Structures are given as structure tokens and as C-alpha cells.
Amino acid sequence: MNVKPHSLFSDFDISLFKAGKHYRLYEKLGAHLTEVDGVKGTYFAVWAPAARSVSVVGDFNYWVQGEHPLNVRWDGSGIWEGFIPGVEKGAIYKYKIQSNHSGIVTEKADPFALYCEHPPQTASVVWDLDYKWKDKKWMDTRKEHNALEKPYSVYEVHLGSWRRNAYGEFLTYLELADQLVQYVKQTGFTHVEFMPVMEYPYDPSWGYQLVGYFAPTSRFGKPQDFMVLVDKLHQAGIGVILDWVPSHFPSDAHGLGFFDGSNLYEHPDMRKGYHPDWKSLVFNYGRNEVRAFLISNAIFWLQHYHIDGLRVDAVASMLYLDYSRNDGEWEPNIYGGRENLETISFLKDFNEAVYTMFEGVQTIAEESTSFPMVSRPTFLGGLGFGMKWMMGWMHDTLQYFKREPVYRKYHQNDLTFSMTYAFTENFMLPLSHDEVVYGKHSILGRMPGDEWQRFANLRLLYGYMFTHPGGKLLFMGAEFAQSAEWKFDGSLDWHLLQYDYHSGIQKLITDLNGLYKTNPALYENQFTADGFEWIDYADHQNAVMSYIRKGVNEKENLVVVCNFTPVVREGYRIGLPKKGKLVQVFNTDETAYDGSGVTNAKAVKIDKESCNGREFSAAVTLPPLGVVVFKLA
């Protein structure tokens, strides 16, 4: 038997756990290398309140049930624990659980495992988190990089398909620490966002169906290798955001589902506990121990992997009881409404915990509805997120850009509408992986016209995006105009960069990142109405829009003019707030981007001539399908 009674839990730990307020459960539950009475081994602890017995089975006992049984705590917590001498780092294990329910036996991976076997193998691995970080400079100044009034240009990455090696195999975390870090720095993004890196069994899920919530996937290396990747990004001045999935989990036999023979992690009412879209299980947000598990998981990545932000996936599916459900398939809340009150409470607790425990981090909601105050503080009644994806902007903008320019004059409200609600939340503008799969085409593939017009339209889209209020997010490949839809099981089409049109888009994105980062008018007030002022949104006939982006210092203000047709417009007059000159600082039609080179080479004088309801104005040249940015001098 050789299992010694041992515990990492105090009475206070147990009371916090039962109350759903223990946010560092990873320090107690799971497998922990330790020493007891001078003997080295591993302490195991697992939550299984419906169990009759729990054994640790693994390569150290030939997977024999009952060889190393754990002891249940006396305090009603449902935690089973024990110390097994001689079990070392690298040992492979699972929990064999015999349930009180009809003698059901389950064999489960450790929900708190720090490392997992390489899929399709499913066992957990005893591991540690020993690592010497070298990112002190970043961590000491992170709040200055990550503040809402700083640039947020995010490069979204799926690690398995960003780039493959010559044999078509995954790059390792260590290879990515060289190649990806160098690339992100070169192209000027301020942050990377990794699609889920937590262990997942099924590659076509893209990582969104998790089984190892505390373990970076072993597909690309060991936990410490992933730490190296984060460390190198920080040393390069790049923040790291992780996709986090507290919305659902798969029903794989070794996962969280039916863990101890009962609905432990999932809601027992399948109207709340089953997701019809993804055929997965939904967490029971009303159960205190489950809330503590999830919030502990978020805190874990911020603490042990120095993560700078969490983008929370599928928030809309969590907020509404009737999400993807027909009449009769859901039950209203106690007030007769469709909102999931338990989820709302959980999300508020999650955000309060994150922002209380860590300085200089952000949480970002992928939330596609009009649910109010998602990115407002909880003390004001909000959910407490730092930012929210602006899904309406994405949908309306891509719909507009699909139209032939000759018809755009009839649909300019598709673009101007975003400014009617742009400051109701702290919005991030996403062109994400979801927009380049399942027959939607690549971003380039949506652009109309001949080859020149398609690329000009794409440059126009990016110029408009980077000068629109809000943070920015581009999915990998969009920065060089990937022409095919994204495929999770291959590499991006890096060979396209040999062609001028594609390399021109990459240079454009690099320079747009530079424009964004070096002009405070584009980021200081990016989430407030103080940062934006229309010049003219009503020139539908010419399909032209013009606006001012404003920072704290008005001398830094920028004037932006967008021409959504392929017609060159010379002498196009725009109203301005004062006399002086307009100096062009950016033009998406430059020949360096493989544009046509229509430009404002010299400073443009501002005249005392009324236009757009203003006393002063200037006549500028607008390139075809282009965005021009000026400074007031």
C-alpha cells in the first residue's frame, strides 16, 4: 500500500474551498513533489465527493487499482489525499475512482496536472514548475505597456499551424521562442494572443475543448519550454494573452465529465450543463468548488506563466440560458429572464480576483451580444472585463468591404454605425480566426475587384481599422494577405511573401503598427469619445469618410480621410478646426506597399474657407481605395 497520511490543506483552506473563494487551489490539489519524514515522493489530492474509493494508478504500480489508495478527508470537502514515497518527477498517473453511484468506476486524468502525456495518450505526468525567469524588466513595467491608454495591437496565433518545419511537423516551444518572437518584433505587434495552449485531446477543436486546464499542451514541449517562449516575448517587449475557455469542456472519458460518477464539474440539468453547438459539457457556475477551480486556473496562468491577459472565449454562450436553445429547451431564471445569474456572478468574481491579485493585466471578453457593461467595473454594475471584442464592427465592416465600390455609397451607414456605440465598451477590433474558416474565405478573399483592387481594398481595410478607435487584433496570415482559408493542420502560406502584393501588405501592417505605437492620438483616448471627432460621415455619393483622432495633447491630433472607391479625388476639401498646414504622415497607396503612389507629397495649406460646418478647410488628394493620415502643423 505504502501511502502515508499527509495533507497540504489547513482548515482555512477547506473553508475557502467550500465557499468558492480559494483561488490558489493548484497549490493544494493535484500532484506535488515533496518530502515527508525525510522520504521523497509525491503528494496527491483530488476532489471526488461522490467516490467510494480513489486510487492513484500509474507506471510506478503497473496501473493496478488499490495498490495506492488515497484517504478521504473527514471534513466533508470530498477531497481524497495521500503521500506516495518514491514517485518522482516524470511519473505517469491517473485516478481510478469507484463511485458511490451504482459502483461506476472512472479512470481520470488529474484536473490539476501540470503536464500531460502527448495526445492521443491521456495520462497525467508528475512535474514541477521550477524555472528562472529573465523578464524582470517587463514585469516591473508591465502596467505601462498593458494600460488601456496604451497601444494594443494583437497578433493572434495558433501554435500548431503558424509555421511547420521542413518535415511538416510542429515547431516546438523553443523553436517558436526564436522564430515567432523575432517575427512579432519585426512586424511591430505589441502583444500576441495564443489560441488555447492548455492540453486538449482533439486537434480539430483548435484547442477550445480542454482536458488539462493547468498544463500547456505537450505537443510542442515541456511546461518550462512554454515558459521560455513567454519569457523571450517579454524580453522583446511583447505582451502575452492566452485564450481561456471557462465556457465548456469535452466529455472525453479521461476528462472532467462525470468525474467521480456524478455531475461534478458540469451542471446536472442538461438544459444548463450541455452545449448543443459544440456537443460539450457546461460548467456548473453555481457550485462553489467549481467556481474556485476555474478562478484558480485563471490565477495560475497569470502567476506561474507571467501571462499578461486572458481573452475569455464564448462569453455570450455563458451569459444566456437560451443560447442556441429552442423554446422548451431552457428554463428562465428566478426573475423570469434569460440571463444566467450564476454565470454573471462568476464572471464578476473572476474579474475582481484577477484585477485585485495582479497589477498590469487585462481580461478581454469575446462577447457578441448587446449585454450591457461587459467592460465596466463591477462596482458600477458591470462584469468587470478590461475590454470586449467589437463583433458588430467586424461583421458590418467585412460586409461593407465585400461590396463592389460602385454600390458602397448606398451602404456607408455600415461603417458609420459603429461610432454610435463605439464608446459604450472598451472595444477591441477583431479580425480573428473565426473569420477565415468554414467557407467564409480569407480576409483577402472577401475583397472585390481585379487583383490590384483586391489588395488596395485590403490596405484600405487595414488603414481604416488602425485609425478607428479601439484595440486591434489580426489573426496570423492576415498580415501578409494569406489567400486561402486557414487550415489548422498545416502551415501558413509563407511562400506568398515572394510576391510584391503580399510583401507589400506585410510592410503596410508593420508600418501601421509603427503609426499606432508612435502617435498618442491613436491610443491615449481610444476607448473614450474624447478621442474621436467626425469631419464628415455623410459624403455617401463619393463614399468618403473623414475624422479626427485626438490624444491628450491636441498638437498630436491626426486627420484621417478614407476613400472607399477606386477613383482618385484631387482637390477634395475637408473642414478643419484651425489654420496651418496638413502634413501627410501615412498613405496606404504608397508604392512601398505596391500601391499606385498617389500621394500628398507636399504640405497642404489650410485655407480660411468654410467646409463641413467649419471655418477652415484644405483641399487634399485622395488616392484610390486608400486611407491618408495627416498631422495638423
XYZ file of C-alpha atoms in Angstrom:
633
model
C 0.000 0.000 0.000
C 2.742 2.427 1.009
C 0.522 5.542 1.176
C 1.177 7.857 4.085
C -1.423 10.224 5.527
C -0.337 13.724 4.613
C -2.104 16.982 3.770
C -1.351 20.384 2.327
C -4.772 21.655 3.420
C -5.433 23.725 6.510
C -8.902 24.155 7.971
C -8.903 27.649 6.459
C -8.124 26.199 3.014
C -11.103 23.884 3.309
C -13.461 26.655 4.386
C -12.333 28.812 1.448
C -12.759 25.886 -0.936
C -16.290 25.164 0.260
C -17.148 28.862 -0.049
C -15.770 29.036 -3.596
C -13.162 31.609 -2.560
C -9.943 29.568 -2.677
C -8.181 30.993 -5.720
C -4.883 29.120 -5.411
C -6.184 25.559 -5.367
C -3.312 24.496 -7.619
C -1.058 24.830 -4.569
C -3.086 22.138 -2.788
C -4.869 19.866 -5.264
C -3.009 17.849 -7.884
C 0.367 16.121 -7.660
C 3.132 17.839 -5.666
C 6.709 16.632 -5.355
C 7.603 16.840 -1.678
C 9.387 15.159 1.212
C 7.729 13.613 4.270
C 9.775 12.438 7.252
C 12.922 12.567 5.139
C 11.406 10.469 2.357
C 10.953 11.943 -1.125
C 7.833 11.264 -3.098
C 4.631 12.853 -4.358
C 1.545 14.106 -2.525
C -1.692 13.578 -4.444
C -5.018 15.297 -3.786
C -8.202 15.140 -5.836
C -11.766 16.355 -5.346
C -14.209 13.451 -5.746
C -17.076 13.765 -3.247
C -19.206 11.027 -4.852
C -16.384 8.461 -4.659
C -16.402 5.326 -2.554
C -12.681 4.889 -3.136
C -9.882 6.617 -5.044
C -6.586 5.051 -6.074
C -3.590 6.505 -7.858
C -2.620 4.215 -10.731
C 0.433 4.701 -12.876
C 3.645 3.382 -14.332
C 5.039 3.075 -10.793
C 2.467 0.438 -9.751
C 1.683 -1.236 -13.082
C -1.696 0.587 -13.202
C -3.120 -1.680 -10.519
C -6.204 -0.329 -8.767
C -5.983 -0.365 -4.982
C -2.201 -0.501 -4.848
C -2.032 3.161 -3.760
C -5.430 4.181 -2.308
C -5.954 7.769 -1.159
C -7.671 8.729 2.083
C -10.822 10.809 2.173
C -10.739 13.863 4.428
C -13.012 13.878 7.450
C -14.347 17.400 6.884
C -16.929 16.739 4.175
C -14.878 18.525 1.494
C -14.851 15.452 -0.759
C -11.063 15.670 -1.100
C -9.015 12.471 -1.243
C -5.290 12.725 -0.488
C -2.119 10.893 0.412
C 1.665 10.782 0.041
C 3.271 8.064 -2.071
C 7.009 7.620 -1.384
C 9.350 7.155 -4.307
C 7.101 8.660 -7.001
C 9.376 11.029 -8.881
C 9.136 13.773 -11.477
C 8.107 12.267 -14.802
C 5.932 9.546 -13.300
C 2.755 8.877 -15.308
C -0.536 8.522 -13.453
C -4.319 8.710 -13.345
C -7.004 8.471 -10.676
C -9.089 5.300 -10.528
C -12.373 6.307 -8.929
C -15.085 3.923 -7.720
C -18.295 5.838 -7.319
C -20.992 5.538 -4.706
C -23.406 5.657 -7.643
C -24.109 2.066 -8.742
C -20.467 1.088 -8.461
C -19.434 3.109 -11.514
C -15.650 3.173 -11.993
C -13.921 6.027 -13.823
C -10.256 6.475 -14.729
C -9.413 10.156 -14.919
C -6.508 12.421 -15.709
C -5.668 14.815 -12.893
C -7.676 18.058 -13.283
C -4.723 19.911 -11.722
C -1.935 18.132 -13.639
C 0.952 20.416 -14.570
C 1.931 18.272 -17.550
C 0.159 15.663 -19.682
C 1.172 12.872 -21.992
C 1.358 13.704 -25.675
C -2.058 13.102 -27.286
C -3.505 10.632 -28.100
C -2.076 9.342 -24.801
C -4.205 10.643 -21.945
C -2.411 10.237 -18.616
C -1.033 12.971 -16.364
C 2.654 13.456 -15.600
C 4.137 14.368 -12.219
C 6.009 17.610 -12.805
C 7.205 20.843 -11.241
C 7.266 24.488 -12.294
C 10.903 25.255 -11.494
C 12.170 27.951 -13.833
C 14.378 31.025 -13.532
C 12.606 33.912 -15.229
C 14.579 36.632 -17.014
C 11.737 39.076 -17.693
C 12.022 41.268 -14.579
C 12.230 44.439 -16.645
C 8.971 43.627 -18.396
C 7.165 42.564 -15.242
C 8.295 45.675 -13.372
C 6.944 47.930 -16.135
C 4.089 45.782 -17.422
C 1.368 48.127 -16.223
C 2.817 50.816 -18.512
C 2.615 48.518 -21.553
C -0.741 46.972 -20.695
C -2.727 50.040 -19.657
C -5.910 50.875 -21.549
C -4.391 54.160 -22.714
C -1.509 52.325 -24.431
C -1.341 50.689 -27.877
C -2.939 47.252 -28.129
C -2.067 45.634 -31.449
C -2.538 41.885 -31.051
C -1.257 39.092 -33.290
C -3.489 36.029 -32.821
C -1.591 32.762 -33.205
C -2.467 29.086 -33.438
C 0.817 27.482 -32.426
C 0.252 24.292 -34.398
C -0.186 25.992 -37.768
C 1.740 29.262 -37.657
C 4.705 27.541 -39.241
C 5.794 23.916 -39.612
C 9.288 22.562 -40.031
C 10.655 21.100 -43.265
C 9.020 17.749 -42.449
C 5.606 19.261 -41.797
C 5.965 18.775 -38.052
C 5.037 21.208 -35.286
C 7.591 23.763 -34.235
C 8.493 23.312 -30.575
C 8.017 25.998 -27.946
C 11.785 26.537 -28.066
C 11.817 26.915 -31.858
C 8.879 29.318 -31.596
C 10.827 31.247 -28.952
C 13.309 32.082 -31.695
C 11.228 32.306 -34.864
C 7.890 33.662 -33.606
C 9.409 36.195 -31.217
C 11.654 37.588 -33.932
C 8.743 37.799 -36.378
C 6.341 39.532 -33.984
C 9.001 42.038 -33.028
C 9.838 42.668 -36.698
C 6.209 43.294 -37.646
C 5.637 45.588 -34.681
C 2.734 43.995 -32.816
C 2.534 44.910 -29.132
C 1.003 41.605 -27.999
C 0.493 38.030 -29.113
C -2.647 36.100 -28.303
C -2.319 32.342 -28.276
C -5.342 30.238 -29.082
C -5.671 27.777 -26.185
C -2.374 26.244 -25.133
C -3.913 24.167 -22.326
C -3.891 20.433 -23.055
C -6.627 19.262 -25.414
C -7.266 15.829 -26.927
C -8.574 16.671 -30.400
C -6.631 18.756 -32.920
C -9.694 19.869 -34.972
C -11.046 21.604 -31.843
C -8.165 24.108 -32.289
C -7.615 23.798 -28.531
C -11.048 25.018 -27.437
C -12.062 21.684 -25.851
C -9.742 21.346 -22.874
C -8.891 18.469 -20.578
C -5.665 19.743 -18.972
C -6.550 23.176 -17.648
C -3.243 23.617 -15.798
C -0.915 22.054 -18.377
C 0.499 23.626 -21.553
C -0.033 21.112 -24.331
C 2.807 18.633 -24.661
C 2.507 18.794 -28.466
C 5.196 21.482 -28.502
C 7.326 20.580 -25.493
C 7.515 20.699 -21.726
C 5.969 23.327 -19.414
C 9.335 25.008 -18.909
C 9.718 25.262 -22.689
C 6.492 27.243 -22.850
C 7.870 29.459 -20.082
C 10.892 30.138 -22.295
C 8.572 31.274 -25.097
C 6.716 33.683 -22.794
C 10.000 34.861 -21.286
C 11.530 35.608 -24.703
C 8.419 37.518 -25.790
C 8.618 39.631 -22.649
C 12.307 40.290 -23.158
C 11.406 41.535 -26.644
C 8.824 43.900 -25.145
C 5.818 41.871 -26.312
C 2.853 41.058 -24.072
C 1.226 37.619 -23.975
C -2.521 36.972 -23.933
C -3.971 33.472 -23.586
C -7.334 32.272 -24.811
C -9.116 30.891 -21.764
C -12.137 28.598 -22.018
C -14.335 28.504 -18.896
C -17.458 28.093 -21.032
C -17.461 24.353 -21.764
C -15.354 21.193 -21.812
C -15.412 17.889 -23.728
C -16.926 14.644 -22.494
C -13.782 12.575 -23.169
C -13.531 9.626 -20.793
C -10.353 10.889 -19.112
C -11.587 14.481 -18.716
C -13.736 16.379 -16.247
C -17.082 14.970 -17.349
C -18.871 12.608 -14.942
C -15.630 12.758 -12.972
C -16.492 10.736 -9.881
C -19.553 9.051 -11.312
C -21.605 12.190 -10.719
C -22.113 15.523 -12.440
C -19.244 17.071 -10.524
C -17.948 19.851 -12.775
C -20.873 20.031 -15.227
C -24.340 21.282 -14.343
C -26.601 18.288 -13.592
C -29.512 19.821 -15.529
C -28.554 19.285 -19.158
C -30.546 22.378 -20.112
C -27.685 24.203 -18.412
C -24.993 21.531 -18.494
C -24.812 20.641 -22.186
C -23.842 22.864 -25.100
C -25.742 21.905 -28.267
C -23.413 23.758 -30.663
C -20.205 22.089 -29.549
C -21.723 18.919 -28.060
C -19.761 19.558 -24.911
C -20.452 19.961 -21.209
C -21.011 23.268 -19.428
C -19.561 24.095 -16.025
C -21.866 24.384 -13.031
C -21.224 28.054 -12.192
C -23.489 27.842 -9.163
C -21.273 25.266 -7.423
C -18.724 26.945 -5.187
C -15.970 24.393 -5.687
C -16.278 24.647 -9.480
C -16.016 28.438 -9.311
C -12.886 28.068 -7.195
C -11.440 25.602 -9.727
C -11.967 27.980 -12.639
C -10.780 31.153 -10.950
C -7.756 29.286 -9.567
C -6.987 28.233 -13.114
C -7.029 31.823 -14.361
C -4.814 32.939 -11.471
C -2.443 30.022 -12.129
C -1.529 31.189 -15.638
C -1.034 34.768 -14.507
C 1.152 33.723 -11.591
C 3.252 30.833 -12.853
C 3.494 31.692 -16.554
C 3.631 35.504 -16.245
C 0.687 35.857 -18.625
C -0.396 39.465 -19.264
C -4.013 38.949 -20.248
C -6.801 36.407 -20.651
C -9.208 36.521 -23.571
C -12.300 34.697 -22.333
C -13.891 32.586 -25.031
C -17.620 32.315 -25.806
C -18.868 34.662 -23.075
C -22.220 35.092 -24.825
C -22.876 31.358 -24.566
C -22.294 31.616 -20.831
C -24.498 34.636 -20.217
C -27.760 33.431 -21.728
C -29.782 30.418 -20.650
C -31.407 30.190 -24.090
C -28.181 30.438 -26.092
C -28.574 28.083 -29.104
C -31.631 26.540 -27.451
C -35.197 26.371 -28.713
C -38.315 27.054 -26.706
C -38.773 24.371 -24.097
C -35.056 23.580 -24.005
C -34.225 26.143 -21.357
C -35.628 27.383 -18.082
C -35.876 31.086 -17.153
C -34.048 32.444 -14.136
C -35.831 33.229 -10.870
C -36.920 36.602 -12.281
C -38.298 35.098 -15.475
C -35.397 36.334 -17.588
C -32.972 34.601 -19.948
C -29.769 35.763 -18.238
C -27.729 33.144 -16.393
C -27.410 34.787 -12.987
C -24.869 32.233 -11.745
C -22.592 32.981 -14.705
C -22.877 36.726 -14.179
C -21.882 36.306 -10.542
C -18.980 34.010 -11.518
C -17.607 36.394 -14.148
C -17.699 39.286 -11.691
C -15.830 37.213 -9.088
C -13.297 36.140 -11.722
C -12.547 39.682 -12.849
C -12.396 41.031 -9.316
C -9.911 38.308 -8.355
C -7.690 38.895 -11.384
C -7.528 42.669 -11.052
C -7.097 42.525 -7.272
C -4.264 39.995 -7.346
C -2.282 41.228 -10.357
C -1.178 44.647 -11.496
C -0.942 45.479 -15.172
C -3.043 42.628 -16.622
C -6.194 42.710 -18.728
C -9.174 40.436 -19.282
C -10.906 40.539 -22.663
C -14.381 39.192 -23.391
C -15.350 37.545 -26.642
C -18.979 38.597 -26.306
C -21.148 39.058 -29.380
C -24.396 40.439 -27.974
C -25.552 43.765 -26.581
C -25.249 42.602 -22.972
C -24.573 45.864 -21.096
C -21.415 46.979 -19.306
C -19.244 43.963 -20.113
C -16.072 46.079 -19.824
C -17.199 48.250 -16.954
C -16.110 47.798 -13.303
C -18.153 45.542 -11.073
C -18.644 48.343 -8.551
C -20.607 50.164 -11.263
C -22.658 47.083 -12.033
C -20.502 45.828 -14.914
C -18.980 42.393 -15.496
C -15.523 43.807 -14.835
C -13.654 42.927 -18.063
C -10.948 45.276 -19.300
C -12.014 45.005 -22.952
C -14.602 43.426 -25.207
C -14.328 42.247 -28.807
C -16.281 44.571 -31.132
C -18.064 41.853 -33.097
C -20.565 44.298 -34.609
C -17.746 46.353 -36.124
C -16.177 43.221 -37.568
C -19.409 41.982 -39.123
C -20.519 45.340 -40.558
C -17.061 46.251 -41.865
C -16.453 42.950 -43.648
C -19.960 43.103 -45.094
C -19.233 46.585 -46.447
C -15.868 45.647 -47.937
C -17.363 42.682 -49.808
C -19.428 45.118 -51.883
C -18.263 46.403 -55.236
C -17.181 50.043 -54.758
C -19.875 51.299 -57.138
C -22.533 50.196 -54.610
C -20.809 51.358 -51.444
C -22.449 54.793 -51.490
C -25.698 53.062 -50.577
C -24.215 51.310 -47.548
C -21.951 53.833 -45.836
C -24.015 53.510 -42.674
C -22.476 50.020 -42.292
C -19.267 51.844 -41.380
C -20.574 54.919 -39.611
C -22.915 52.912 -37.361
C -20.017 51.633 -35.243
C -19.396 55.150 -33.934
C -22.882 55.312 -32.413
C -21.849 52.714 -29.802
C -18.035 52.698 -30.010
C -17.572 54.096 -26.520
C -20.204 52.106 -24.663
C -17.479 49.499 -24.010
C -13.700 49.298 -24.199
C -13.723 47.681 -27.614
C -11.052 45.679 -29.419
C -11.496 45.365 -33.202
C -11.049 41.683 -34.124
C -10.266 40.099 -37.457
C -9.847 36.706 -35.854
C -9.510 33.039 -36.807
C -13.305 32.678 -36.816
C -13.484 34.943 -39.875
C -11.236 32.830 -42.109
C -12.731 29.322 -41.809
C -15.788 27.319 -42.811
C -16.224 28.836 -46.247
C -16.025 32.480 -45.162
C -12.850 32.921 -47.281
C -9.676 34.657 -46.186
C -9.809 38.393 -45.481
C -8.202 38.973 -48.898
C -10.703 36.573 -50.461
C -13.579 38.844 -49.442
C -12.193 41.830 -51.330
C -13.879 42.600 -54.688
C -12.337 43.625 -57.997
C -9.290 42.680 -60.001
C -6.006 41.773 -58.335
C -4.876 45.375 -57.853
C -8.245 46.395 -56.395
C -8.371 43.414 -54.047
C -5.050 44.326 -52.476
C -5.884 48.027 -52.459
C -9.146 47.211 -50.678
C -7.232 45.170 -48.119
C -4.801 48.033 -47.497
C -7.800 50.336 -47.166
C -9.446 47.978 -44.643
C -6.320 47.830 -42.500
C -5.770 51.588 -42.679
C -9.360 52.161 -41.593
C -9.046 49.570 -38.811
C -5.859 51.041 -37.358
C -7.254 54.573 -37.319
C -10.641 53.553 -35.870
C -10.918 53.847 -32.052
C -10.177 50.689 -30.081
C -7.554 47.987 -29.757
C -6.661 45.859 -32.803
C -6.416 42.109 -33.370
C -5.277 40.319 -36.525
C -5.196 36.577 -36.987
C -1.906 35.207 -38.266
C -1.588 35.248 -42.045
C -3.796 38.292 -42.423
C -0.682 40.445 -42.083
C 0.639 39.192 -45.437
C -2.711 38.598 -47.158
C -2.989 34.836 -46.839
C -5.155 33.987 -49.823
C -6.524 30.628 -48.698
C -8.694 29.908 -45.696
C -6.868 28.916 -42.530
C -6.158 25.209 -42.056
C -5.299 24.054 -38.533
C -3.335 21.044 -39.772
C -0.781 22.813 -41.964
C 1.394 25.893 -42.134
C 0.567 29.394 -43.248
C 1.474 30.054 -46.900
C 4.752 31.817 -46.212
C 5.815 31.369 -49.841
C 3.397 34.176 -50.762
C 5.880 36.705 -49.428
C 7.943 36.295 -52.599
C 5.200 38.264 -54.389
C 5.170 42.059 -54.186
C 1.481 42.408 -53.383
C 1.804 40.133 -50.341
C 5.102 41.537 -49.087
C 3.566 44.987 -49.565
C 0.718 44.091 -47.184
C 3.226 42.836 -44.631
C 5.158 46.099 -44.839
C 1.891 48.025 -44.550
C 0.971 46.206 -41.319
C 4.474 46.784 -39.949
C 4.174 50.495 -40.665
C 0.606 50.698 -39.357
C 1.830 49.172 -36.111
C 4.522 51.826 -36.065
C 1.977 54.575 -36.750
C -0.272 53.274 -33.963
C 2.530 52.986 -31.406
C 4.142 56.368 -32.109
C 1.046 58.560 -32.312
C -0.686 59.077 -28.945
C -3.788 60.375 -30.737
C -4.463 56.803 -31.835
C -4.319 55.215 -28.380
C -4.497 57.663 -25.472
C -8.276 58.106 -25.794
C -9.040 55.004 -27.838
C -11.871 53.960 -25.512
C -13.467 57.369 -24.913
C -15.413 59.833 -27.029
C -12.669 62.392 -26.328
C -10.522 60.526 -28.832
C -12.705 60.874 -31.910
C -14.427 63.608 -33.875
C -16.166 63.360 -37.228
C -15.233 65.762 -40.003
C -17.714 64.297 -42.491
C -19.539 60.973 -42.379
C -22.279 61.955 -44.855
C -20.449 62.046 -48.208
C -22.206 58.909 -49.408
C -22.040 59.942 -53.051
C -18.252 59.825 -53.121
C -18.004 57.056 -50.458
C -15.531 59.154 -48.466
C -15.285 59.463 -44.674
C -13.082 61.843 -42.700
C -12.435 62.182 -38.984
C -10.003 63.434 -36.367
C -8.259 61.176 -33.857
C -7.417 63.070 -30.697
C -4.950 62.484 -27.889
C -4.362 64.318 -24.622
C -2.236 66.943 -26.405
C -4.183 68.466 -29.304
C -0.907 69.179 -31.114
C -0.650 65.420 -31.633
C -4.081 65.117 -33.296
C -4.388 63.279 -36.604
C -6.734 63.856 -39.540
C -7.857 60.709 -41.359
C -9.542 60.575 -44.766
C -10.773 57.285 -46.274
C -11.683 56.885 -49.948
C -13.711 53.711 -50.439
C -13.779 53.894 -54.255
C -11.058 53.373 -56.905
C -11.496 56.988 -58.109
C -8.585 59.387 -57.470
C -10.003 62.548 -55.908
C -7.877 65.643 -56.342
C -8.766 68.840 -54.524
C -11.097 67.039 -52.122
C -11.968 69.594 -49.472
C -12.357 68.775 -45.773
C -13.257 71.088 -42.903
C -10.649 71.645 -40.199
C -10.599 73.193 -36.716
C -7.815 75.758 -37.265
C -5.393 77.366 -39.722
C -1.996 75.929 -40.530
C -0.885 73.036 -42.724
C -1.669 69.383 -43.216
C 1.384 67.138 -43.409
C 0.822 63.612 -44.703
C 2.235 61.016 -42.295
C 0.705 57.861 -43.744
C -0.807 56.714 -47.023
C -1.936 53.165 -47.772
C -1.405 53.762 -51.514
C 2.369 54.259 -51.303
C 4.439 52.357 -53.841
C 6.326 50.758 -50.916
C 3.116 48.782 -50.279
C 2.712 48.082 -54.002
C 0.129 50.844 -54.264
C -0.223 53.291 -57.151
C 1.699 56.095 -55.460
C -0.992 58.796 -55.474
C 0.094 60.992 -52.611
C 0.227 64.411 -50.982
C 3.957 64.952 -51.393
C 3.942 68.496 -50.050
C 2.290 70.041 -47.034
C -1.272 71.165 -47.795
C -2.198 74.706 -46.803
C -5.301 75.160 -44.674
C -7.475 77.970 -46.038
C -9.979 80.259 -44.379
C -12.784 78.690 -46.362
C -15.782 77.099 -44.697
C -16.483 73.408 -45.230
C -18.286 70.704 -43.263
C -19.590 73.360 -40.893
C -16.079 74.561 -40.037
C -14.410 77.890 -40.618
C -11.248 76.456 -42.142
C -10.596 73.757 -44.732
C -7.988 72.219 -47.004
C -8.057 70.578 -50.437
C -6.246 67.226 -50.361
C -5.590 64.459 -52.842
C -7.251 61.139 -52.078
C -5.655 58.009 -53.530
C -7.874 55.273 -54.987
C -9.137 52.808 -52.379
C -6.869 54.460 -49.868
C -6.529 55.952 -46.400
C -4.478 59.110 -45.873
C -3.411 60.302 -42.435
C -2.299 63.874 -41.810
C -0.891 65.836 -38.915
C -2.028 69.379 -38.251
C 1.041 71.629 -38.312
